[in-house]
Amino acid sequence: MAKKLFIKTHGCQMNVYDSARMADVLAPLGYARTETPDDADMVIINTCHIREKAAEKVFSELGHWRIRKHAAQARGGDVTIAVAGCVAQAEGKELVNRAPFVDLVVGSQAYHQLPELLARAERARVKGTGGRGILATDFPPDSKFDHLPDEISVAPGPVGYLAVQEGCDKFCTFCVVPYTRGAEYSRPAAAILREADRLVATGVQEIALLGQNVNAWHGEGPDGKSWSLGRLLRVLNDRFAKTHPHLRWRYTTSHPREMDDELIAAHADVAGLMPFLHLPIQAGSDSVLKAMNRGHRAEDYLRVVEKLRVARPDIALSGDFITGFPGESDADFEQTLKIVREARFAAGYSFKYSNRPGTPGSLMGRQVPDAVSSERLHALQALLQDLSGDFNRACEGRELDVLFQKPGRQSGQLIGYSQYMQAIYVADPMLKIGDRLPVTITGGYANSLAGEIVRREAA
Ligand code: SAM
Ligand code: SF4
């Protein structure tokens, strides 16, 4: 009988991808992924370390799993508990000490070793020397991608994630990613094309290329030369243009410094590339950007936006923002509000600065009081809501290309995403997850839109 594997995924889309790949690694060992934790034989908590709150969640969650494990053991069984991802990478030793009931702690570059680690845990259990977590957090010299299986064990549904790049060499002073994910690595184009073939064969209709710095991708092409992301997108689009003309593409997350002309040109003429870009800026003040080590000024960002809008006039932009970075004054924060208005973001994700141990930001003087960061966050969020409301209202009466992906809150309602990555709610008894249809927008609000199906044929 198949053993059941429950994976709880926290954090970014890269973690969603990693969770799927961990399931692929464990499938040959007889583990089938389940969405219900109750009957799991193994649980993997795939963690996020980006902000303090995200990291702290892991320890409270582990408390529940300890109780489940002990209950299973009392019945003569067991639940294998693994902690994976960025908290495992950054705080592996502390995890093993603080939560000794955890069987495996697997860093972000080591999860291809799961079968071997499980076998070690099993041997320890048989010998009665279990009870201490096995720690695998070294950065192996070769890429984990070379050791992951080809097979996709569970079809991803309408949207497929494909990691093309990992890690970061940018060292923004607030960010843990360069430490938890390691140095920048670009997968070769041939491996990406093969993985795209497999995803398309499962029936996905949208593929998101992923990387912590996805547009810094510079993988080796089949011609032995270094390719850029713009070229990769063009090749991917052409590869499926005849067989799957409706496939749509996006990429995330990008750094403003890496938006080269080839990539911007792709927004003008790669037919399947969605008119949407998530391009974090973090702050609008040049002195804050400098202290963050972002390597660009506000004006550089606006120039990129201008070029993107020339290439693709209807492009929808979203961004990430941090309020209360050390030393940020009221005047600095005003610059953030200014650039948000100037760049006319269609959506945005804003966070209060979270002091992360080990980053240069954590050692900086002039930390901003929490109340000030919160107040700025609220002001920024209000502005971002206004702008997304404007963008969404301007879509009223338009027909958007919507891919339906999950159930809505009301019965008979589904949520789909437009080509601009807006969430669209439609109630229609005929509608199914995976439908891709033109939808007429009947209402545009700050966080979502309402729509009606126009006709039942592919967009
Ligand atoms: N690589 C992307 C970039 O260049 O901006 C972002 C990756 S990070 C996983 C996602 C977002 O988390 C960042 O854009 C930033 O806004 C936020 N973030 C990262 N570290 C943070 C911190 N210490 N405090 C608050 N927000 C943070
Ligand atoms: Fe973190 Fe900066 Fe790298 Fe983005 S570019 S992952 S924010 S260090």
Coordinates of C-alpha atoms in Angstrom, one line a residue, residues 3 31 54 66 99 150 200 213 232 256 288 392 415 456:
K3 CA 2.7 5.5 2.0
Y31 CA 5.1 7.8 -1.2
A54 CA 7.5 33.2 8.8
R66 CA 5.2 16.1 17.8
A99 CA 12.9 19.8 18.3
D150 CA 12.6 13.3 -14.8
V200 CA 3.1 20.6 -21.1
N213 CA 16.8 36.3 -9.6
L232 CA 15.0 31.4 -23.5
P256 CA 15.5 45.7 -12.0
V288 CA 17.7 53.8 1.2
N392 CA -9.0 46.9 -12.1
I415 CA -11.2 32.0 -9.1
R456 CA -17.5 28.6 -24.3

